[in-house]
Coordinates of N, CA and C in Angstrom, one line a residue:
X130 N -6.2 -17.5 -4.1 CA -5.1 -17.3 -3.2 C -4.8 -15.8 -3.0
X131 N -4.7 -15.4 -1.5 CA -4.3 -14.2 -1.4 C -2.6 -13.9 -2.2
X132 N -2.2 -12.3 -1.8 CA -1.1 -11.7 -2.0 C -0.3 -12.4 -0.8
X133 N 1.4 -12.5 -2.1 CA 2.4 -13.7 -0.5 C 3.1 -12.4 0.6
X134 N 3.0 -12.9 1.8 CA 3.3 -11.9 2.9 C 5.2 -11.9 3.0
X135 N 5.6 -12.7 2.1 CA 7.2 -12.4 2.2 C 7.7 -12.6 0.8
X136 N 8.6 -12.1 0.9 CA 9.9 -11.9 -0.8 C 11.1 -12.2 0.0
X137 N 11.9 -13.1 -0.6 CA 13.5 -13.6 -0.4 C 14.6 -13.8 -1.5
X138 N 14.9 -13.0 -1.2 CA 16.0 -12.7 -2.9 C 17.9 -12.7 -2.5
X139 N 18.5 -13.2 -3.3 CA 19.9 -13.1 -2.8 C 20.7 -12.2 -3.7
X140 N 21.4 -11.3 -3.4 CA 22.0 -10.6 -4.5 C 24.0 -11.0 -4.1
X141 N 24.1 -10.3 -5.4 CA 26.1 -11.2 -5.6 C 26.6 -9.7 -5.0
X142 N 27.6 -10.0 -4.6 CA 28.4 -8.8 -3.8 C 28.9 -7.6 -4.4
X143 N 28.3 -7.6 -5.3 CA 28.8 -6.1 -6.3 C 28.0 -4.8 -6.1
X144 N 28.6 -3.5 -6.0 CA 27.9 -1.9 -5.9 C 26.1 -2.0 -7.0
X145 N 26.5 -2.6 -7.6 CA 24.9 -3.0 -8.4 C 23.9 -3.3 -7.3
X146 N 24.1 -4.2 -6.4 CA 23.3 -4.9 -5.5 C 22.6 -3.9 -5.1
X147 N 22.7 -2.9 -4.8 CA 22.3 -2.0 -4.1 C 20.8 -1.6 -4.7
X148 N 21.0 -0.8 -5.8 CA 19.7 -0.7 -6.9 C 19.3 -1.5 -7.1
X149 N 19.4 -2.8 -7.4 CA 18.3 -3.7 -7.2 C 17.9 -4.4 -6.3
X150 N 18.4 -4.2 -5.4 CA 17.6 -4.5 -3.6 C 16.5 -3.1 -3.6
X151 N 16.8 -2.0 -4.2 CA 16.1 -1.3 -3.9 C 15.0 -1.4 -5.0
X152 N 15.1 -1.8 -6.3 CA 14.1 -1.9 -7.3 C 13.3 -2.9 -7.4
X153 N 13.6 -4.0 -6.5 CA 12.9 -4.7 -6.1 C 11.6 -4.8 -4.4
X154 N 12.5 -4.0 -3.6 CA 11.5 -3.3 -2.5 C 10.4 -2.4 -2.9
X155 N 10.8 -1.9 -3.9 CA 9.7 -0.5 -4.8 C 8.8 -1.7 -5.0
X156 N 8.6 -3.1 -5.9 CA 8.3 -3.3 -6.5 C 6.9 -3.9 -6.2
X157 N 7.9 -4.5 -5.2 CA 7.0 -5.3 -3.5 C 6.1 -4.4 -3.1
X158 N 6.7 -3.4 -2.4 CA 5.8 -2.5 -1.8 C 4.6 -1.7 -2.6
X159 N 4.3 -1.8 -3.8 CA 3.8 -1.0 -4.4 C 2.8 -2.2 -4.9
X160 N 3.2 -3.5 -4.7 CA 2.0 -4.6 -5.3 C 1.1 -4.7 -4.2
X161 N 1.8 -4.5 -3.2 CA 1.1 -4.3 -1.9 C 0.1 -3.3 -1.2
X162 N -0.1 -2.3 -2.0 CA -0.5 -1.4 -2.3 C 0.0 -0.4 -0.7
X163 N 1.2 0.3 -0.4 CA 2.0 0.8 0.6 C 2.3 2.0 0.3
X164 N 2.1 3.0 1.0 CA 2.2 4.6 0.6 C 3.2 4.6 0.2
X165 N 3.7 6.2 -0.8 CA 4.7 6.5 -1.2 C 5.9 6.7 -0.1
X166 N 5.0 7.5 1.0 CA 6.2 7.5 2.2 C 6.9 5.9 2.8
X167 N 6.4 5.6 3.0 CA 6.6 3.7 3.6 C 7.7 3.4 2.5
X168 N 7.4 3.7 1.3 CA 8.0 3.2 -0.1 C 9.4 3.6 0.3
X169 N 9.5 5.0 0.2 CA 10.3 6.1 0.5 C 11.2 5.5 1.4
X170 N 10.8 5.6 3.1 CA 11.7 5.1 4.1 C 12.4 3.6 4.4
X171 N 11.1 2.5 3.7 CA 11.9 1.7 3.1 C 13.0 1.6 2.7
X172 N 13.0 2.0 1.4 CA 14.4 2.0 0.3 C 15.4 2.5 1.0
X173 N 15.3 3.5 2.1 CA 16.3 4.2 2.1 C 17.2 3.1 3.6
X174 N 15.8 2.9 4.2 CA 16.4 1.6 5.3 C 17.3 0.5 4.8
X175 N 16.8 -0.5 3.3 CA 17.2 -1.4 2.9 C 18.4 -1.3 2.0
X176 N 18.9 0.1 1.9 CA 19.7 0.2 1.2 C 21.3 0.7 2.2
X177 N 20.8 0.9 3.0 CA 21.6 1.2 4.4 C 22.3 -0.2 4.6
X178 N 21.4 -1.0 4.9 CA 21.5 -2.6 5.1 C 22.3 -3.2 4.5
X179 N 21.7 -3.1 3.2 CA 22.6 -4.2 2.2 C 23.7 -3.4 2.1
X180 N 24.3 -1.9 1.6 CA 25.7 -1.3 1.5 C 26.5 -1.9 2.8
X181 N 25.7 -2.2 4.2 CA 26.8 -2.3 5.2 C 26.9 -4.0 5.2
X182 N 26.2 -4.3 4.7 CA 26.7 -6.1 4.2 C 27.6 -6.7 3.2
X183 N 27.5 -5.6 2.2 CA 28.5 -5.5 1.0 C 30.2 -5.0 2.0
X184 N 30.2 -4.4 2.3 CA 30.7 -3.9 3.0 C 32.1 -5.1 4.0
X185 N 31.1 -6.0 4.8 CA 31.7 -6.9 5.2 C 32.9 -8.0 4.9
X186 N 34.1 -8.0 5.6 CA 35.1 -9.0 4.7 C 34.5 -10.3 4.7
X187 N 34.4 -11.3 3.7 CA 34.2 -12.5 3.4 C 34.4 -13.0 2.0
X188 N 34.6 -14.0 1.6 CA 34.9 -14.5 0.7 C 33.6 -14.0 -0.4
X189 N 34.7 -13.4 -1.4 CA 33.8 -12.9 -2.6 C 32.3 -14.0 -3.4
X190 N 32.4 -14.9 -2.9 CA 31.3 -15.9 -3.5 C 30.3 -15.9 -2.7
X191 N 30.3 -15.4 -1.4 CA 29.3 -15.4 -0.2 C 28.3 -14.4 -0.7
X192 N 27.2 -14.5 -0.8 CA 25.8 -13.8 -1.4 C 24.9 -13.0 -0.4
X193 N 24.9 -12.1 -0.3 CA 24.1 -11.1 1.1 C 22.7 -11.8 0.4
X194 N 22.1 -11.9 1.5 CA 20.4 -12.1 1.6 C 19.4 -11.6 1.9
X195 N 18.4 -11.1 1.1 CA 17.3 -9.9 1.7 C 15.9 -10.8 1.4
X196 N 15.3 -10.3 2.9 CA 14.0 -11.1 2.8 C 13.3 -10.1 3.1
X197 N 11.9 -9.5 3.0 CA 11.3 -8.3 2.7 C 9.7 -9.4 3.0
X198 N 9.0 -8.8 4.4 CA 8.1 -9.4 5.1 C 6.7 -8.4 5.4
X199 N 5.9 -8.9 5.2 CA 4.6 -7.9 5.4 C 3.9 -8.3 6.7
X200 N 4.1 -7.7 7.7 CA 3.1 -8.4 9.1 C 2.0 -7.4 9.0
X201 N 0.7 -7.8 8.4 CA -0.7 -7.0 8.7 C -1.3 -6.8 10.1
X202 N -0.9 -7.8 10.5 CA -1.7 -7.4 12.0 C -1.3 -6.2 12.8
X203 N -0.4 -5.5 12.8 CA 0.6 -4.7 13.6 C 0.2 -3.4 12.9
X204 N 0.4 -2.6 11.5 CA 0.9 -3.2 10.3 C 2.6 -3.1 10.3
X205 N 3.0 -3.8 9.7 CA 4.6 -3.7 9.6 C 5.2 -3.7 8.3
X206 N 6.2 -3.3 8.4 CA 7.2 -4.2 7.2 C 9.0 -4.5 7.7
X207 N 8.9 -5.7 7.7 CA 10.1 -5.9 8.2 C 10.9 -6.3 7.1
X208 N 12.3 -5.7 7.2 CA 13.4 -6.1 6.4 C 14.5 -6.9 7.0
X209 N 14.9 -7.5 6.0 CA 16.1 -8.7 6.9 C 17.3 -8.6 5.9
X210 N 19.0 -8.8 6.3 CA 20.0 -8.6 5.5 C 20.7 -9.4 6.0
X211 N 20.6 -10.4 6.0 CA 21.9 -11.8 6.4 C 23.3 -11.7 5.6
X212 N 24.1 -11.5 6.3 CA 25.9 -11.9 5.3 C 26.4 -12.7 6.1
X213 N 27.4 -13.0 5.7 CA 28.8 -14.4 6.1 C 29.7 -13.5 7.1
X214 N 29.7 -12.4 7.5 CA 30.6 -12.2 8.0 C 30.4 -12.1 9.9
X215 N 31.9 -11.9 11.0 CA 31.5 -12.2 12.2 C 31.0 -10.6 12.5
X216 N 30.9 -10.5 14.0 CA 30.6 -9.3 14.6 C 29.5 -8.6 14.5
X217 N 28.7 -7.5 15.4 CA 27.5 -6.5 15.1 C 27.9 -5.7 14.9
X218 N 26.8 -5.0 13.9 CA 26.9 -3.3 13.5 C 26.7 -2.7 14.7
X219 N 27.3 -1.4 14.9 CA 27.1 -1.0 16.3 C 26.9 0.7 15.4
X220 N 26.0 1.4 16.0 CA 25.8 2.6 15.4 C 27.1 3.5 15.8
X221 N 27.7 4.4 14.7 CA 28.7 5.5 15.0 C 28.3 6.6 15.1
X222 N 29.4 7.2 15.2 CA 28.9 9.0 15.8 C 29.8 9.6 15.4
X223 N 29.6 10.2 14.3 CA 30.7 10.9 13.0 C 30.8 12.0 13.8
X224 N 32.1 12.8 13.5 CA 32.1 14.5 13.3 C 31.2 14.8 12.4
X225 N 31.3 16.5 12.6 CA 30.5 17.5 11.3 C 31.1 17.4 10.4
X226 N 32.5 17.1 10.3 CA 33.0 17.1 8.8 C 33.3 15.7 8.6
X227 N 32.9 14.8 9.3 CA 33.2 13.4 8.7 C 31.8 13.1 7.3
X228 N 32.1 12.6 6.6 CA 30.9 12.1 5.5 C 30.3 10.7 5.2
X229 N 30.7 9.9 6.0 CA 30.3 8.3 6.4 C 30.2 8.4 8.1
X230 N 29.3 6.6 8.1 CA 29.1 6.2 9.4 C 28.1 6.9 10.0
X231 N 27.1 7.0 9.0 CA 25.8 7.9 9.4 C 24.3 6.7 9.3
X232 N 25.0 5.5 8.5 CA 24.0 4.7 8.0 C 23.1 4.2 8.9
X233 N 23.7 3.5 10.4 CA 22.8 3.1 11.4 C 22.2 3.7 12.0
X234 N 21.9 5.4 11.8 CA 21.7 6.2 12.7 C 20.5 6.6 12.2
X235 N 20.6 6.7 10.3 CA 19.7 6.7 9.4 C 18.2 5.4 9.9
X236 N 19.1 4.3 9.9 CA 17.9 3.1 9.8 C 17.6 3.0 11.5
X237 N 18.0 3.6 12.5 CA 17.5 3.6 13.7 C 16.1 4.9 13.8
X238 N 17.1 6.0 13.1 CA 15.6 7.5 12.5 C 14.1 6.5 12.2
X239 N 14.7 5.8 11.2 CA 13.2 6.0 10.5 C 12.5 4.5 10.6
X240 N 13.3 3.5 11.2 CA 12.6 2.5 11.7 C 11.7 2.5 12.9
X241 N 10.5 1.5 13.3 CA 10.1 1.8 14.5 C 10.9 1.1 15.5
X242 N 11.4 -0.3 14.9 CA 12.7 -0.9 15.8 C 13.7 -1.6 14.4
X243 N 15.0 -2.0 15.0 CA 15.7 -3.0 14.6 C 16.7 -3.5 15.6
X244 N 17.3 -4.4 15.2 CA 18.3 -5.1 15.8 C 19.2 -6.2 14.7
X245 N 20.2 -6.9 15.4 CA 20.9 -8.0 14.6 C 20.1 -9.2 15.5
X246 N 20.7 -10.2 14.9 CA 20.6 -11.8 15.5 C 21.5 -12.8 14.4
X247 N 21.9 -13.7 15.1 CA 22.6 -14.6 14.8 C 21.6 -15.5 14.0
X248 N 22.5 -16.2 12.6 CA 21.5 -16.6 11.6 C 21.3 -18.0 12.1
X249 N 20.5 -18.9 11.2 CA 20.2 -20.3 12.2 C 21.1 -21.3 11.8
X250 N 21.8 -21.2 10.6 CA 23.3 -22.3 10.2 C 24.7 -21.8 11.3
X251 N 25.0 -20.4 11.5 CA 25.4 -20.7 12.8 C 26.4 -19.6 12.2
X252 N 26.2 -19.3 10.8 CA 27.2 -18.5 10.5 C 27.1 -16.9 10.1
X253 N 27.3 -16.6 10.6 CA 27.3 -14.6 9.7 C 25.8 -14.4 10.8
X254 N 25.3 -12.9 10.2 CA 24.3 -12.6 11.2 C 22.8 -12.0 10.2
X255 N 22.0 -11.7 10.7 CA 21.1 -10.7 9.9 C 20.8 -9.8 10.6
X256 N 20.6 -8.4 9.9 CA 20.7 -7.3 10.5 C 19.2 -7.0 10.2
X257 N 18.4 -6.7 10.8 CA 17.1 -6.4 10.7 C 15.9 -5.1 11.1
X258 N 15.2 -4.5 10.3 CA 14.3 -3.6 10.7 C 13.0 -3.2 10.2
X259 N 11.7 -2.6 11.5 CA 10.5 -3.1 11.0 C 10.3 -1.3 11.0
X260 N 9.3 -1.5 10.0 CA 9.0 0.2 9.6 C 7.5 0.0 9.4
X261 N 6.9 1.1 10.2 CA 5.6 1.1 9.6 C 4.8 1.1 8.9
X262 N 3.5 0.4 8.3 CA 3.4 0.1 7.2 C 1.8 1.4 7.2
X263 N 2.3 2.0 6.3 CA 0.7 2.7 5.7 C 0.2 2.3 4.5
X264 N -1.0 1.9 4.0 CA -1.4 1.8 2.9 C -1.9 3.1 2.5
X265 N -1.7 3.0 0.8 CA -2.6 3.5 0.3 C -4.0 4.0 0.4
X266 N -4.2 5.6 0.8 CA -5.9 5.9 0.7 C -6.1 6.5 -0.3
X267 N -7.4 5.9 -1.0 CA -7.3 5.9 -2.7 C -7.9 7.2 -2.2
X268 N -8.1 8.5 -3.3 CA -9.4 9.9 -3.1 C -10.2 9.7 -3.8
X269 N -11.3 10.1 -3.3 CA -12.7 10.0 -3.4 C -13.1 10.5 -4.7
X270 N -13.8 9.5 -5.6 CA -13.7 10.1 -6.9 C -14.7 11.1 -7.0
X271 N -14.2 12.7 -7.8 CA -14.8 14.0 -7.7 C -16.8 13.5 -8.1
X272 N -17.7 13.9 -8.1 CA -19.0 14.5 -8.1 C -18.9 14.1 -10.4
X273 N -19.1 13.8 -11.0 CA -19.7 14.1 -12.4 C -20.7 13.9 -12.8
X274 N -21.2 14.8 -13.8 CA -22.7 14.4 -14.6 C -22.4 13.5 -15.6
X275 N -23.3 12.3 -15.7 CA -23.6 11.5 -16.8 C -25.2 11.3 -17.2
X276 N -25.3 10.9 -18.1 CA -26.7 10.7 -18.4 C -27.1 9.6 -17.7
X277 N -28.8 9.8 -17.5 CA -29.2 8.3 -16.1 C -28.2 7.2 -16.3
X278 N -28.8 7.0 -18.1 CA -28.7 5.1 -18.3 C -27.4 5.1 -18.4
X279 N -26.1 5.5 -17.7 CA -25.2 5.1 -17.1 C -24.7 4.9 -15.6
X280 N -25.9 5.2 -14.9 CA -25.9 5.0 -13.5 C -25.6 3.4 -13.0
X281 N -25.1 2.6 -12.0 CA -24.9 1.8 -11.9 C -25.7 1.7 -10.5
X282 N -25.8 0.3 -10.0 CA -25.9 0.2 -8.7 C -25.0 0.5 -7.9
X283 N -24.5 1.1 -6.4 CA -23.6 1.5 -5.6 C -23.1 2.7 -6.0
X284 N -23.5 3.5 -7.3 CA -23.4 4.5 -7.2 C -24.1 5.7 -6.5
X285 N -23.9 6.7 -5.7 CA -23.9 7.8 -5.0 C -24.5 9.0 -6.0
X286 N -26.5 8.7 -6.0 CA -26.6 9.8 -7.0 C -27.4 11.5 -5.9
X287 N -27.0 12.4 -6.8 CA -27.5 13.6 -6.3 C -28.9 14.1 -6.9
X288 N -29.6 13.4 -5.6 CA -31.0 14.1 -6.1 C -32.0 14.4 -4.6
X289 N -33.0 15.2 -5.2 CA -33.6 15.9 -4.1 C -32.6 16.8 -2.7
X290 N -31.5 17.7 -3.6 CA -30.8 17.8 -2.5 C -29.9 17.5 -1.6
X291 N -29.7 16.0 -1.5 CA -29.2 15.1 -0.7 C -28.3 14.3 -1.9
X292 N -27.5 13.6 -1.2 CA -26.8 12.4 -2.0 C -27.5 10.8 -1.2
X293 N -28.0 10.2 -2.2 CA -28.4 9.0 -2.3 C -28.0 7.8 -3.0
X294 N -28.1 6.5 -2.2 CA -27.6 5.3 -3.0 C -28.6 4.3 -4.1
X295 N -27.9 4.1 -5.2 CA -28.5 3.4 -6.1 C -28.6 2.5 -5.5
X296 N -29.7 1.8 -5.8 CA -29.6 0.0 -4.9 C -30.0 -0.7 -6.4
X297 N -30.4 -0.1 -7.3 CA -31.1 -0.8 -8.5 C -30.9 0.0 -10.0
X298 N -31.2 -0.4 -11.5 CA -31.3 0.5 -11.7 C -31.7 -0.5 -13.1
X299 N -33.0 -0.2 -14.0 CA -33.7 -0.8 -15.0 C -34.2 0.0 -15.8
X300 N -34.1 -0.5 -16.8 CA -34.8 0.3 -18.0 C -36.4 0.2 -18.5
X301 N -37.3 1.3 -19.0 CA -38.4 1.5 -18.3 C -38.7 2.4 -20.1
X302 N -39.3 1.5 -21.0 CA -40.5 2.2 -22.3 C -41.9 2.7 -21.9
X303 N -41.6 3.9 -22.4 CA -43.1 4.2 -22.5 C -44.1 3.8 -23.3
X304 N -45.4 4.6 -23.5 CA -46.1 4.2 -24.3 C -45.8 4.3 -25.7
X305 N -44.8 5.7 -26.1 CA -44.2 6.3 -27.2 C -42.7 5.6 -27.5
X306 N -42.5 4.5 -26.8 CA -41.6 4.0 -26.9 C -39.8 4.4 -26.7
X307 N -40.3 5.6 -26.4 CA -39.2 6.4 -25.4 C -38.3 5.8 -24.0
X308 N -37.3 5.6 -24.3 CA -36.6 4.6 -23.2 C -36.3 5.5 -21.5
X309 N -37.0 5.2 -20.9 CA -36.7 6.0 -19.4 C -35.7 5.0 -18.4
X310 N -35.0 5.5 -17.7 CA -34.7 4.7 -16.4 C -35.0 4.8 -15.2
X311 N -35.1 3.8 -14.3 CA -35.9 3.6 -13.2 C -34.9 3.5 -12.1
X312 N -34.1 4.1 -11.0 CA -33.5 4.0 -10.0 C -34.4 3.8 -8.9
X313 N -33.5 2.4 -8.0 CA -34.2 2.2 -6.9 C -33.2 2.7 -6.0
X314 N -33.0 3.5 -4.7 CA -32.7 4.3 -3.9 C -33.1 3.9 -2.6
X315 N -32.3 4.1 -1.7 CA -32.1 3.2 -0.2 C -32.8 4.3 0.6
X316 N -33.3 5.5 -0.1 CA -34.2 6.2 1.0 C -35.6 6.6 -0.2
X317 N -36.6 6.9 0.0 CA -37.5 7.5 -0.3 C -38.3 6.8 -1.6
X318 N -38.7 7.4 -2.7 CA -39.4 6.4 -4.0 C -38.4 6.2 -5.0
X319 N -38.3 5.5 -5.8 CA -37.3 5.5 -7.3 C -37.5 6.4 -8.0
X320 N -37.1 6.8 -8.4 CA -36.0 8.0 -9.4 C -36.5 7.3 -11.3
X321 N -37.5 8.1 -11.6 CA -37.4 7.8 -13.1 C -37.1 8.5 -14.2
X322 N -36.3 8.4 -14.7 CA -35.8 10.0 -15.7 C -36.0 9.1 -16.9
X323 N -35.6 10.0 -18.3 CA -35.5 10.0 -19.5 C -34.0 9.0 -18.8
X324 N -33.6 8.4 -20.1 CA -32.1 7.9 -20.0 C -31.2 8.8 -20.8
X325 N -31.6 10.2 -20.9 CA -30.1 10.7 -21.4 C -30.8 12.3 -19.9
X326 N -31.5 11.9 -19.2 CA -31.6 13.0 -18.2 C -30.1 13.2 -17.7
X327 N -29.2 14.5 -17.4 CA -28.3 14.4 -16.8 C -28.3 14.3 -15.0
X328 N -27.5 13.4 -14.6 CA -27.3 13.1 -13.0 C -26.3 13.1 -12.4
X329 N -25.8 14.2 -11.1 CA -24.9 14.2 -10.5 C -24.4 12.8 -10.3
X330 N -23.0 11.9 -10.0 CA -23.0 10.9 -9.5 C -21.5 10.7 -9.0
X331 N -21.6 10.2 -8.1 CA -20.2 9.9 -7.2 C -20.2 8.5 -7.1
X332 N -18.9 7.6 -7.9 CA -18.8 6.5 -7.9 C -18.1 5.9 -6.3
X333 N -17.4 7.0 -5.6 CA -16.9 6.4 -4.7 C -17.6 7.2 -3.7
X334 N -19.0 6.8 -3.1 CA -19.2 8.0 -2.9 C -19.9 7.0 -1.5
X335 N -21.5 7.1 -0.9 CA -22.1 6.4 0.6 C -21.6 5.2 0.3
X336 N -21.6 4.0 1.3 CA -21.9 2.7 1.1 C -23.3 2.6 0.5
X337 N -23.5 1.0 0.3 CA -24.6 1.1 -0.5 C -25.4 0.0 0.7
X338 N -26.5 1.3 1.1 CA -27.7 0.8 2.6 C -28.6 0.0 2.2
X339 N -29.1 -0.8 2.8 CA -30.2 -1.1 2.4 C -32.1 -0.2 2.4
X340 N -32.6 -0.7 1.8 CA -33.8 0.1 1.5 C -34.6 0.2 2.7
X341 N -35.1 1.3 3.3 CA -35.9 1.5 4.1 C -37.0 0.9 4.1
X342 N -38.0 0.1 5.7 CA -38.7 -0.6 5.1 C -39.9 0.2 5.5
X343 N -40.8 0.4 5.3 CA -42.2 0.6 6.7 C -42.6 -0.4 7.1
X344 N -42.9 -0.7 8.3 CA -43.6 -1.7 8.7 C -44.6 -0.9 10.3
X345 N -46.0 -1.8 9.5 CA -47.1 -1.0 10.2 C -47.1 -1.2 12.1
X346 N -47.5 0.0 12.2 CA -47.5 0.1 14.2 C -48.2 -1.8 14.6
X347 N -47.3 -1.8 15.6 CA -48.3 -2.8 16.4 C -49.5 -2.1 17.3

């Protein structure tokens, strides 16, 4: 079974809620494997949300709701914040010296869209927003020397100049009983060294091609 494309969590109406709406979005997004930035604008979206839900008058027992959604096709990440209370957030427009009423203006910045909507029991609303989703690009693991007989298949070795792909890789006695290894390689002949010969190699390095074939003129 793949990774689940949504999380739905309810938190109790206290200043706590906050950090853990947020320590849980970290938690999500990072199983997800979702850049630091995404991580980043996230948190700062969801936490915009849930404080103006907390926020709302309603009966202290009423539980804000955060559902946290992955749309791959797009990529996205949508956030959702349902409370019990009536009316829509409407964005403000502070003075220079006011220090609130900046929050919707924040999650309008860094979202690609949001909006509210009326929930489906009929009561309170969810306030919602979708932010772009970057994954993770792992870097390229650096070039090291190891000895052959640690070469693997799909490894990216440096020889003749060029970088080439392992396709194979077997262990090979001489007549002295000296253990060599045998690399088979997607361009040109196999590669046989001693097995402690040292070899450039890049684990994350070509795809791994198939073997060149000849095949004679018609």
């Amino acid at each position: 079974m793949g990774e689940p494309n949504e999380v739905a969590f309810r938190l109790t109406r206290r200043h706590r809620s906050v950090p853990r709406a947020r320590a849980t979005l970290h938690a999500v997004l990072g199983d997800w494997a979702l850049s630091q930035t995404t991580r980043d604008e996230a948190e700062l979206v969801l936490s915009e949300l849930v404080t103006n839900a907390l926020r709302v008058r309603v009966p202290g027992d009423r539980q804000v709701g955060v559902r946290i959604v992955r749309v791959p096709e797009e990529p996205l990440i949508r956030l959702e914040v349902s409370d019990a209370g009536a009316g829509r957030p409407e964005i403000q427009h502070p003075g220079e010296e006011e220090t609130g009423g900046r929050g919707l203006m924040l999650v309008e910045a860094l979202s690609h869209r949001w909006g509210v909507k009326e929930r489906a029991c009929g009561i309170g609303k969810t306030v919602w927003a979708e932010l772009k989703a970057q994954a993770v690009v792992p870097e390229p693991t650096p070039p090291a020397e190891v000895p052959a007989a640690m070469v693997l298949p799909g490894h990216s070795v440096r020889v003749w100049g060029r970088w080439l792909t392992a396709l194979g890789v077997r262990g090979d006695l001489d007549a002295d009983g000296v253990l060599h290894v045998v690399i088979d390689l997607n361009d040109g002949p196999a590669l046989r060294v001693h097995s402690r010969e040292p070899l450039i190699v890049r684990k994350a390095g070509a795809p791994v091609l198939p073997r060149a074939t000849e095949t004679a003129p018609g």
